[in-house]
Amino acid sequence: MTDNAPGPGAVGHRGAGRYLWWLVACQGRRVAAGAAYGSLWMVGLMVPPYVLSRAIDEGLVPGRMPALLGWTAALLGVGVLNACLGTLRHRTMTRIRMDATFRTVRTLVAHTVRLGAALPGKATAGEIVTIGIGDVAVISQTLTMTGPGVGGVLAYVVVAALLLAVSPLLALVVLLGVPLLALLVGPLLGRLQGAEARYRERQSGLAARLTDLVGGLRVLAGLGGKEVFADRYRRESQALCREGYRVGATTSWIQALGVGLPTLFLAAVTWLAARMAAQGQITVGELVAVYGYAAALVVPVSFFIEGGYDLTRGLVAARRVVRFLQWEPDAADGPAARAGAVRAPEGPAVLRDPRSGVEVVPGQLTALVSARPAESAAVVDRLGRFAEPAATWGAVRLDELPVAEVRDRILVADNEAELFAGTLREVLAGRRDRTEEAIGDAVRTAMAEDIVRGLPDGLDSPVEARGRNLSGGQRQRLRLARALLADPEVLLAVEPTSAVDAHTEAAVAARLHAARAGRTTVVTSTSPLLLARADTVCFLVDGRVAAVGSHRRLLDEQPGYRRLVARGENGTEENATGEDGADEDGADEDGADGGGAEGSGADGGVLPLPRAVPAAEEGTR
């Protein structure tokens, strides 16, 4: 695929037909070449019957051996030429399919990154998988009709002209018969489009259900709900199977008519030509030519029907792709940001969340404490401009600033952020090259040295997608190391130590406070080990600030805070003594290693997707 092809522009706001046309226009020269090869090849199929008829009428006459040899050589030459044209046509159409596939995939991936944190709220993982695998393949297959489709029309015209020279009656039969075949198949194509659309929707829903089931399997087993989910999946699978039968029934009729109708048409034309030959109205050679024309015409007629079938399915698939491209990210540059009328603070400034009343003093480590972790995470989302209403940074609102600048200076490190496949060095470094010293400092701060030492090739060891070859505690520490290595001006970390043991947590808290000294850092946690290191603690009740102060002061003055943290202290003691089953690297074998952070999502078990552009580039939000 050429990189200098026109970009998608406003593709997301076009219809399905416009999207298919955009794919054609992006490779106009190649499509034109494919149409030319297809037309020459299709028309070339009509030449052998004519040459054969001349060979019979002129070459089989006694004493006309040179004429027979000449027409035989011409027939051989036409066959070789058609073979070459067929090869060029097939090769060109294959390139057209591949270009359409990669172009659509590139457009979808770019839009996925652009959606960022808005994506999980707009589409399930199953729907994205269905679009990325099934719909893309269908769209690329649709574009192959651009070659044979044009050639079929030309071949139809050429055959009509040749038959007109033989018999006006035969020419009339062909001119009326081919459109009649298309009309007979038309209603089935419309029915197929509706059945195919329903099937695709059910398929994406079932894929999402399967993702829920697999992702939350450990949690479901613990709650005793595995059989309930499995039964629901079984019922939906049966419904999809029935819908597939409807699609298959319609498709089988279309394909049967695509083979049967041209054959009946061939039989009718041949019967009519045979009667005319028996009556002496046409010669034997012309009879052979008529049979050859009608037989060769089966190819373009079949292409017409197949092209209509592909176009119907392609429109359904393109409609789903366009709907995906029409989704907009939650955070977008406003008019003031686009005009450059508002500028971000040049230096450290106070971050304020008007809804909760949280104020983050620059240069300090601030902790958010809530009995409901979702409330403190919601504050972080607003402070990082991932939710409305927007927070303020200094004297300006975050939603008035360019999104790129906010993401570059304020980093939200989610404890569910993805770990992409690659070497450990690539997973930690993200999109920028990092020095060995910087990587080492981040790894030490996150207490992840044992992970590097334990892998066979250290930083060059492979990490599987989603960190499947790591435990829950290891994944969490690597996420923290990755966020620290990004070295943002403002770091907002959600539960950065929830899956590690007490000893590791105490060391991480001390090193995090030292490593981020003088820079703004916010963490959400109820761990007393981490709270004791915070410069300021904000105690949230029902999503709003109930008290602000040091950890010790809040313990003395706030009974609710004391009860909440004391519960954390009891959990910490159990964790420290090993009574809760934590492994050596701090990952709880039952909860942290998949059942907690990655076990289920807001949709009832959907595996979390990257929540923003920096999640795809730096591994955090």
mmCIF file of C-alpha atoms in Angstrom, residues 250-565:
data_model
loop_
_atom_site.group_PDB
_atom_site.id
_atom_site.type_symbol
_atom_site.label_atom_id
_atom_site.label_comp_id
_atom_site.label_asym_id
_atom_site.label_seq_id
_atom_site.Cartn_x
_atom_site.Cartn_y
_atom_site.Cartn_z
ATOM 1 C CA THR A 250 -30.382 -17.247 0.940
ATOM 2 C CA THR A 251 -26.750 -17.586 -0.118
ATOM 3 C CA SER A 252 -27.326 -21.114 -1.422
ATOM 4 C CA TRP A 253 -30.231 -19.915 -3.590
ATOM 5 C CA ILE A 254 -28.114 -17.085 -4.980
ATOM 6 C CA GLN A 255 -25.238 -19.419 -5.767
ATOM 7 C CA ALA A 256 -27.562 -22.052 -7.217
ATOM 8 C CA LEU A 257 -29.189 -19.484 -9.466
ATOM 9 C CA GLY A 258 -25.755 -18.123 -10.339
ATOM 10 C CA VAL A 259 -24.862 -21.541 -11.776
ATOM 11 C CA GLY A 260 -28.239 -22.823 -12.896
ATOM 12 C CA LEU A 261 -29.715 -19.809 -14.674
ATOM 13 C CA PRO A 262 -26.703 -19.247 -16.985
ATOM 14 C CA THR A 263 -26.770 -22.976 -17.801
ATOM 15 C CA LEU A 264 -30.474 -22.854 -18.703
ATOM 16 C CA PHE A 265 -29.801 -19.721 -20.709
ATOM 17 C CA LEU A 266 -27.010 -21.534 -22.557
ATOM 18 C CA ALA A 267 -29.309 -24.478 -23.283
ATOM 19 C CA ALA A 268 -32.048 -22.215 -24.613
ATOM 20 C CA VAL A 269 -29.721 -20.300 -26.947
ATOM 21 C CA THR A 270 -28.088 -23.523 -28.164
ATOM 22 C CA TRP A 271 -31.468 -25.155 -28.846
ATOM 23 C CA LEU A 272 -32.632 -22.141 -30.801
ATOM 24 C CA ALA A 273 -29.375 -22.013 -32.827
ATOM 25 C CA ALA A 274 -29.527 -25.771 -33.521
ATOM 26 C CA ARG A 275 -33.033 -25.441 -34.979
ATOM 27 C CA MET A 276 -31.859 -22.548 -37.159
ATOM 28 C CA ALA A 277 -28.879 -24.630 -38.372
ATOM 29 C CA ALA A 278 -31.172 -27.594 -39.156
ATOM 30 C CA GLN A 279 -33.366 -25.258 -41.203
ATOM 31 C CA GLY A 280 -30.322 -23.917 -43.051
ATOM 32 C CA GLN A 281 -30.620 -20.374 -41.698
ATOM 33 C CA ILE A 282 -27.071 -20.492 -40.265
ATOM 34 C CA THR A 283 -23.998 -22.590 -41.086
ATOM 35 C CA VAL A 284 -22.468 -25.310 -38.943
ATOM 36 C CA GLY A 285 -19.602 -23.008 -38.117
ATOM 37 C CA GLU A 286 -22.016 -20.300 -37.003
ATOM 38 C CA LEU A 287 -23.830 -22.899 -34.854
ATOM 39 C CA VAL A 288 -20.542 -23.725 -33.139
ATOM 40 C CA ALA A 289 -19.859 -19.998 -32.751
ATOM 41 C CA VAL A 290 -23.289 -19.370 -31.203
ATOM 42 C CA TYR A 291 -22.719 -22.222 -28.734
ATOM 43 C CA GLY A 292 -19.290 -20.837 -27.925
ATOM 44 C CA TYR A 293 -20.635 -17.306 -27.435
ATOM 45 C CA ALA A 294 -23.392 -18.513 -25.140
ATOM 46 C CA ALA A 295 -21.000 -20.739 -23.172
ATOM 47 C CA ALA A 296 -18.477 -17.931 -22.823
ATOM 48 C CA LEU A 297 -21.275 -15.576 -21.798
ATOM 49 C CA VAL A 298 -21.892 -17.781 -18.754
ATOM 50 C CA VAL A 299 -18.681 -16.344 -17.269
ATOM 51 C CA PRO A 300 -19.719 -12.658 -17.264
ATOM 52 C CA VAL A 301 -23.265 -13.554 -16.201
ATOM 53 C CA SER A 302 -21.859 -15.489 -13.244
ATOM 54 C CA PHE A 303 -19.630 -12.516 -12.447
ATOM 55 C CA PHE A 304 -22.683 -10.245 -12.477
ATOM 56 C CA ILE A 305 -24.451 -12.412 -9.912
ATOM 57 C CA GLU A 306 -21.319 -12.929 -7.826
ATOM 58 C CA GLY A 307 -20.584 -9.198 -7.952
ATOM 59 C CA GLY A 308 -24.069 -8.381 -6.693
ATOM 60 C CA TYR A 309 -23.616 -10.897 -3.890
ATOM 61 C CA ASP A 310 -20.229 -9.427 -2.920
ATOM 62 C CA LEU A 311 -21.538 -5.872 -3.099
ATOM 63 C CA THR A 312 -24.471 -6.720 -0.825
ATOM 64 C CA ARG A 313 -22.200 -8.212 1.816
ATOM 65 C CA GLY A 314 -19.647 -5.431 1.334
ATOM 66 C CA LEU A 315 -22.236 -2.733 2.039
ATOM 67 C CA VAL A 316 -23.205 -4.473 5.286
ATOM 68 C CA ALA A 317 -19.567 -4.718 6.378
ATOM 69 C CA ALA A 318 -18.749 -1.151 5.272
ATOM 70 C CA ARG A 319 -21.758 0.156 7.193
ATOM 71 C CA ARG A 320 -20.344 -1.347 10.395
ATOM 72 C CA VAL A 321 -16.895 0.093 9.698
ATOM 73 C CA VAL A 322 -18.329 3.557 8.989
ATOM 74 C CA ARG A 323 -20.359 3.434 12.194
ATOM 75 C CA PHE A 324 -17.142 2.700 14.082
ATOM 76 C CA LEU A 325 -15.341 5.575 12.357
ATOM 77 C CA GLN A 326 -18.162 7.980 13.256
ATOM 78 C CA TRP A 327 -17.521 7.598 16.980
ATOM 79 C CA GLU A 328 -15.755 10.568 18.494
ATOM 80 C CA PRO A 329 -13.411 10.623 21.495
ATOM 81 C CA ASP A 330 -14.817 11.983 24.718
ATOM 82 C CA ALA A 331 -11.996 14.490 25.001
ATOM 83 C CA ALA A 332 -11.586 16.704 21.955
ATOM 84 C CA ASP A 333 -10.062 20.106 21.383
ATOM 85 C CA GLY A 334 -12.597 22.862 21.849
ATOM 86 C CA PRO A 335 -12.784 26.091 19.832
ATOM 87 C CA ALA A 336 -10.510 27.936 22.257
ATOM 88 C CA ALA A 337 -7.872 25.197 22.079
ATOM 89 C CA ARG A 338 -7.990 25.052 18.299
ATOM 90 C CA ALA A 339 -7.633 28.827 18.099
ATOM 91 C CA GLY A 340 -4.778 28.842 20.606
ATOM 92 C CA ALA A 341 -6.599 31.425 22.713
ATOM 93 C CA VAL A 342 -5.910 29.616 26.010
ATOM 94 C CA ARG A 343 -2.479 28.546 27.173
ATOM 95 C CA ALA A 344 -1.559 25.971 29.780
ATOM 96 C CA PRO A 345 0.391 27.033 32.886
ATOM 97 C CA GLU A 346 4.060 27.352 32.043
ATOM 98 C CA GLY A 347 5.109 25.886 35.366
ATOM 99 C CA PRO A 348 3.632 23.865 38.235
ATOM 100 C CA ALA A 349 0.049 24.884 39.082
ATOM 101 C CA VAL A 350 -2.749 23.697 41.338
ATOM 102 C CA LEU A 351 -5.088 21.046 39.920
ATOM 103 C CA ARG A 352 -8.684 21.394 41.143
ATOM 104 C CA ASP A 353 -11.648 19.088 40.725
ATOM 105 C CA PRO A 354 -14.800 21.196 41.233
ATOM 106 C CA ARG A 355 -17.105 18.220 41.718
ATOM 107 C CA SER A 356 -15.209 16.609 44.598
ATOM 108 C CA GLY A 357 -13.424 19.664 45.951
ATOM 109 C CA VAL A 358 -9.990 18.008 45.627
ATOM 110 C CA GLU A 359 -7.065 20.411 45.251
ATOM 111 C CA VAL A 360 -3.666 19.014 44.293
ATOM 112 C CA VAL A 361 -0.791 21.186 45.431
ATOM 113 C CA PRO A 362 2.077 21.166 42.933
ATOM 114 C CA GLY A 363 5.296 19.471 44.000
ATOM 115 C CA GLN A 364 3.636 17.232 46.603
ATOM 116 C CA LEU A 365 2.536 13.622 46.911
ATOM 117 C CA THR A 366 -1.231 13.693 47.394
ATOM 118 C CA ALA A 367 -3.296 10.623 48.312
ATOM 119 C CA LEU A 368 -7.014 10.166 47.667
ATOM 120 C CA VAL A 369 -8.801 7.861 50.095
ATOM 121 C CA SER A 370 -12.354 6.591 49.715
ATOM 122 C CA ALA A 371 -14.329 3.617 50.926
ATOM 123 C CA ARG A 372 -15.439 3.223 47.307
ATOM 124 C CA PRO A 373 -12.362 2.990 45.044
ATOM 125 C CA ALA A 374 -14.490 4.004 42.059
ATOM 126 C CA GLU A 375 -15.053 7.451 43.602
ATOM 127 C CA SER A 376 -11.347 8.247 43.937
ATOM 128 C CA ALA A 377 -10.716 6.803 40.451
ATOM 129 C CA ALA A 378 -13.423 9.130 39.110
ATOM 130 C CA VAL A 379 -11.589 12.106 40.594
ATOM 131 C CA VAL A 380 -8.404 10.998 38.833
ATOM 132 C CA ASP A 381 -10.320 10.691 35.567
ATOM 133 C CA ARG A 382 -11.499 14.283 35.886
ATOM 134 C CA LEU A 383 -8.067 15.554 36.900
ATOM 135 C CA GLY A 384 -6.612 13.822 33.850
ATOM 136 C CA ARG A 385 -9.359 15.109 31.537
ATOM 137 C CA PHE A 386 -10.961 11.762 30.928
ATOM 138 C CA ALA A 387 -14.383 12.698 32.278
ATOM 139 C CA GLU A 388 -16.676 15.695 32.654
ATOM 140 C CA PRO A 389 -16.902 18.171 34.257
ATOM 141 C CA ALA A 390 -13.330 19.112 33.551
ATOM 142 C CA ALA A 391 -10.933 20.093 36.292
ATOM 143 C CA THR A 392 -8.987 23.345 36.333
ATOM 144 C CA TRP A 393 -5.239 23.680 36.085
ATOM 145 C CA GLY A 394 -4.162 26.952 37.524
ATOM 146 C CA ALA A 395 -6.569 29.541 36.109
ATOM 147 C CA VAL A 396 -7.720 27.556 33.046
ATOM 148 C CA ARG A 397 -10.041 24.631 32.474
ATOM 149 C CA LEU A 398 -8.451 21.447 31.177
ATOM 150 C CA ASP A 399 -11.083 21.067 28.470
ATOM 151 C CA GLU A 400 -10.014 24.439 27.010
ATOM 152 C CA LEU A 401 -6.458 23.193 26.435
ATOM 153 C CA PRO A 402 -5.246 21.042 23.513
ATOM 154 C CA VAL A 403 -5.657 17.359 24.353
ATOM 155 C CA ALA A 404 -2.138 16.559 23.137
ATOM 156 C CA GLU A 405 -0.594 19.055 25.557
ATOM 157 C CA VAL A 406 -2.637 17.757 28.493
ATOM 158 C CA ARG A 407 -1.666 14.157 27.717
ATOM 159 C CA ASP A 408 1.981 15.131 27.396
ATOM 160 C CA ARG A 409 2.156 16.847 30.778
ATOM 161 C CA ILE A 410 -0.477 14.995 32.853
ATOM 162 C CA LEU A 411 -0.239 11.201 32.897
ATOM 163 C CA VAL A 412 -2.894 8.906 34.372
ATOM 164 C CA ALA A 413 -1.375 5.526 35.308
ATOM 165 C CA ASP A 414 -4.224 3.039 35.518
ATOM 166 C CA ASN A 415 -3.596 -0.252 37.270
ATOM 167 C CA GLU A 416 -5.475 -1.936 34.416
ATOM 168 C CA ALA A 417 -3.369 -0.381 31.638
ATOM 169 C CA GLU A 418 -2.392 -2.806 28.895
ATOM 170 C CA LEU A 419 0.981 -4.470 28.547
ATOM 171 C CA PHE A 420 1.654 -4.952 24.852
ATOM 172 C CA ALA A 421 3.742 -7.745 23.389
ATOM 173 C CA GLY A 422 7.447 -6.997 22.958
ATOM 174 C CA THR A 423 10.665 -7.097 24.894
ATOM 175 C CA LEU A 424 10.607 -5.892 28.478
ATOM 176 C CA ARG A 425 12.701 -2.899 27.418
ATOM 177 C CA GLU A 426 10.109 -1.930 24.780
ATOM 178 C CA VAL A 427 7.236 -2.439 27.219
ATOM 179 C CA LEU A 428 8.852 -0.076 29.716
ATOM 180 C CA ALA A 429 10.234 2.526 27.302
ATOM 181 C CA GLY A 430 7.090 3.068 25.219
ATOM 182 C CA ARG A 431 7.456 5.317 22.206
ATOM 183 C CA ARG A 432 10.703 7.020 23.279
ATOM 184 C CA ASP A 433 14.246 5.699 23.566
ATOM 185 C CA ARG A 434 15.365 5.477 27.178
ATOM 186 C CA THR A 435 18.835 5.169 28.632
ATOM 187 C CA GLU A 436 19.866 2.161 30.676
ATOM 188 C CA GLU A 437 20.258 4.434 33.715
ATOM 189 C CA ALA A 438 16.730 5.832 33.398
ATOM 190 C CA ILE A 439 15.220 2.369 32.986
ATOM 191 C CA GLY A 440 17.192 1.102 35.954
ATOM 192 C CA ASP A 441 16.010 3.969 38.168
ATOM 193 C CA ALA A 442 12.357 3.374 37.254
ATOM 194 C CA VAL A 443 12.679 -0.373 37.821
ATOM 195 C CA ARG A 444 14.300 0.173 41.235
ATOM 196 C CA THR A 445 11.642 2.674 42.306
ATOM 197 C CA ALA A 446 8.892 0.188 41.395
ATOM 198 C CA MET A 447 10.724 -2.641 43.199
ATOM 199 C CA ALA A 448 10.859 -4.587 39.929
ATOM 200 C CA GLU A 449 14.545 -5.570 39.914
ATOM 201 C CA ASP A 450 13.649 -9.181 40.739
ATOM 202 C CA ILE A 451 11.450 -9.325 37.630
ATOM 203 C CA VAL A 452 14.336 -8.278 35.392
ATOM 204 C CA ARG A 453 16.725 -10.694 37.115
ATOM 205 C CA GLY A 454 14.232 -13.543 36.928
ATOM 206 C CA LEU A 455 13.708 -13.323 33.177
ATOM 207 C CA PRO A 456 16.217 -15.256 31.037
ATOM 208 C CA ASP A 457 17.423 -12.285 28.974
ATOM 209 C CA GLY A 458 16.723 -9.475 31.419
ATOM 210 C CA LEU A 459 15.376 -6.369 29.708
ATOM 211 C CA ASP A 460 15.571 -8.130 26.337
ATOM 212 C CA SER A 461 13.247 -10.946 27.437
ATOM 213 C CA PRO A 462 9.919 -11.182 25.591
ATOM 214 C CA VAL A 463 6.703 -10.139 27.306
ATOM 215 C CA GLU A 464 3.514 -11.671 25.943
ATOM 216 C CA ALA A 465 0.437 -9.618 25.099
ATOM 217 C CA ARG A 466 -1.364 -8.448 28.251
ATOM 218 C CA GLY A 467 1.664 -9.721 30.203
ATOM 219 C CA ARG A 468 0.309 -13.268 30.245
ATOM 220 C CA ASN A 469 3.715 -14.688 31.177
ATOM 221 C CA LEU A 470 3.846 -12.479 34.315
ATOM 222 C CA SER A 471 1.968 -12.649 37.599
ATOM 223 C CA GLY A 472 -0.459 -9.980 38.760
ATOM 224 C CA GLY A 473 2.013 -8.359 41.107
ATOM 225 C CA GLN A 474 4.705 -8.321 38.448
ATOM 226 C CA ARG A 475 2.382 -6.687 35.939
ATOM 227 C CA GLN A 476 1.419 -3.988 38.415
ATOM 228 C CA ARG A 477 5.000 -3.113 39.271
ATOM 229 C CA LEU A 478 5.932 -2.950 35.595
ATOM 230 C CA ARG A 479 3.011 -0.582 34.964
ATOM 231 C CA LEU A 480 4.300 1.672 37.737
ATOM 232 C CA ALA A 481 7.863 1.501 36.376
ATOM 233 C CA ARG A 482 6.576 2.418 32.920
ATOM 234 C CA ALA A 483 4.689 5.428 34.305
ATOM 235 C CA LEU A 484 7.731 6.594 36.277
ATOM 236 C CA LEU A 485 9.947 6.200 33.219
ATOM 237 C CA ALA A 486 7.629 8.513 31.269
ATOM 238 C CA ASP A 487 8.589 11.165 33.853
ATOM 239 C CA PRO A 488 5.461 13.329 33.481
ATOM 240 C CA GLU A 489 5.044 16.732 35.077
ATOM 241 C CA VAL A 490 1.926 15.438 36.860
ATOM 242 C CA LEU A 491 1.510 11.726 37.635
ATOM 243 C CA LEU A 492 -1.928 10.409 38.643
ATOM 244 C CA ALA A 493 -1.657 6.760 39.744
ATOM 245 C CA VAL A 494 -4.717 4.595 40.480
ATOM 246 C CA GLU A 495 -4.083 1.933 43.146
ATOM 247 C CA PRO A 496 -0.398 1.522 42.222
ATOM 248 C CA THR A 497 0.333 -1.042 44.984
ATOM 249 C CA SER A 498 -2.907 -2.990 45.375
ATOM 250 C CA ALA A 499 -1.433 -6.322 44.201
ATOM 251 C CA VAL A 500 1.859 -6.383 46.142
ATOM 252 C CA ASP A 501 2.716 -7.577 49.636
ATOM 253 C CA ALA A 502 3.369 -5.329 52.602
ATOM 254 C CA HIS A 503 7.170 -5.434 52.411
ATOM 255 C CA THR A 504 7.177 -4.536 48.729
ATOM 256 C CA GLU A 505 4.512 -1.886 49.238
ATOM 257 C CA ALA A 506 6.487 -0.157 52.004
ATOM 258 C CA ALA A 507 9.598 -0.049 49.808
ATOM 259 C CA VAL A 508 7.635 1.229 46.784
ATOM 260 C CA ALA A 509 6.027 3.967 48.895
ATOM 261 C CA ALA A 510 9.383 5.206 50.176
ATOM 262 C CA ARG A 511 11.077 5.100 46.794
ATOM 263 C CA LEU A 512 8.106 6.695 45.003
ATOM 264 C CA HIS A 513 8.130 9.610 47.451
ATOM 265 C CA ALA A 514 11.864 10.105 46.907
ATOM 266 C CA ALA A 515 11.803 9.653 43.126
ATOM 267 C CA ARG A 516 8.956 12.133 42.647
ATOM 268 C CA ALA A 517 10.221 14.705 45.138
ATOM 269 C CA GLY A 518 9.428 18.222 43.969
ATOM 270 C CA ARG A 519 6.965 17.023 41.303
ATOM 271 C CA THR A 520 3.208 16.630 41.472
ATOM 272 C CA THR A 521 2.014 13.107 42.199
ATOM 273 C CA VAL A 522 -1.459 11.809 43.078
ATOM 274 C CA VAL A 523 -2.209 8.254 44.185
ATOM 275 C CA THR A 524 -5.471 6.547 45.127
ATOM 276 C CA SER A 525 -5.114 4.020 47.946
ATOM 277 C CA THR A 526 -6.310 2.948 51.378
ATOM 278 C CA SER A 527 -2.968 1.409 52.355
ATOM 279 C CA PRO A 528 -1.499 2.990 55.484
ATOM 280 C CA LEU A 529 2.012 2.226 54.209
ATOM 281 C CA LEU A 530 1.449 4.452 51.188
ATOM 282 C CA LEU A 531 -0.648 7.040 53.025
ATOM 283 C CA ALA A 532 2.049 7.534 55.644
ATOM 284 C CA ARG A 533 4.404 8.738 52.880
ATOM 285 C CA ALA A 534 1.899 11.211 51.399
ATOM 286 C CA ASP A 535 2.366 14.923 51.998
ATOM 287 C CA THR A 536 -1.390 15.476 51.858
ATOM 288 C CA VAL A 537 -4.310 13.067 52.199
ATOM 289 C CA CYS A 538 -7.811 13.862 50.902
ATOM 290 C CA PHE A 539 -10.523 11.773 52.569
ATOM 291 C CA LEU A 540 -13.553 11.390 50.300
ATOM 292 C CA VAL A 541 -17.065 10.585 51.461
ATOM 293 C CA ASP A 542 -19.723 10.057 48.797
ATOM 294 C CA GLY A 543 -17.327 11.411 46.207
ATOM 295 C CA ARG A 544 -16.574 14.731 47.971
ATOM 296 C CA VAL A 545 -13.740 15.872 50.227
ATOM 297 C CA ALA A 546 -14.656 15.367 53.890
ATOM 298 C CA ALA A 547 -11.248 16.150 55.357
ATOM 299 C CA VAL A 548 -7.741 17.122 54.262
ATOM 300 C CA GLY A 549 -4.533 16.718 56.198
ATOM 301 C CA SER A 550 -1.660 14.410 56.970
ATOM 302 C CA HIS A 551 -2.191 10.714 57.510
ATOM 303 C CA ARG A 552 -1.507 10.996 61.245
ATOM 304 C CA ARG A 553 -3.825 13.974 61.662
ATOM 305 C CA LEU A 554 -6.713 12.261 59.893
ATOM 306 C CA LEU A 555 -6.209 9.151 62.003
ATOM 307 C CA ASP A 556 -6.589 11.274 65.114
ATOM 308 C CA GLU A 557 -9.495 13.468 63.956
ATOM 309 C CA GLN A 558 -11.591 11.383 61.531
ATOM 310 C CA PRO A 559 -13.229 8.206 62.907
ATOM 311 C CA GLY A 560 -14.426 7.174 59.447
ATOM 312 C CA TYR A 561 -10.934 7.518 58.017
ATOM 313 C CA ARG A 562 -9.514 5.625 61.011
ATOM 314 C CA ARG A 563 -11.930 2.732 60.530
ATOM 315 C CA LEU A 564 -11.203 2.571 56.794
ATOM 316 C CA VAL A 565 -7.423 2.658 57.191
#
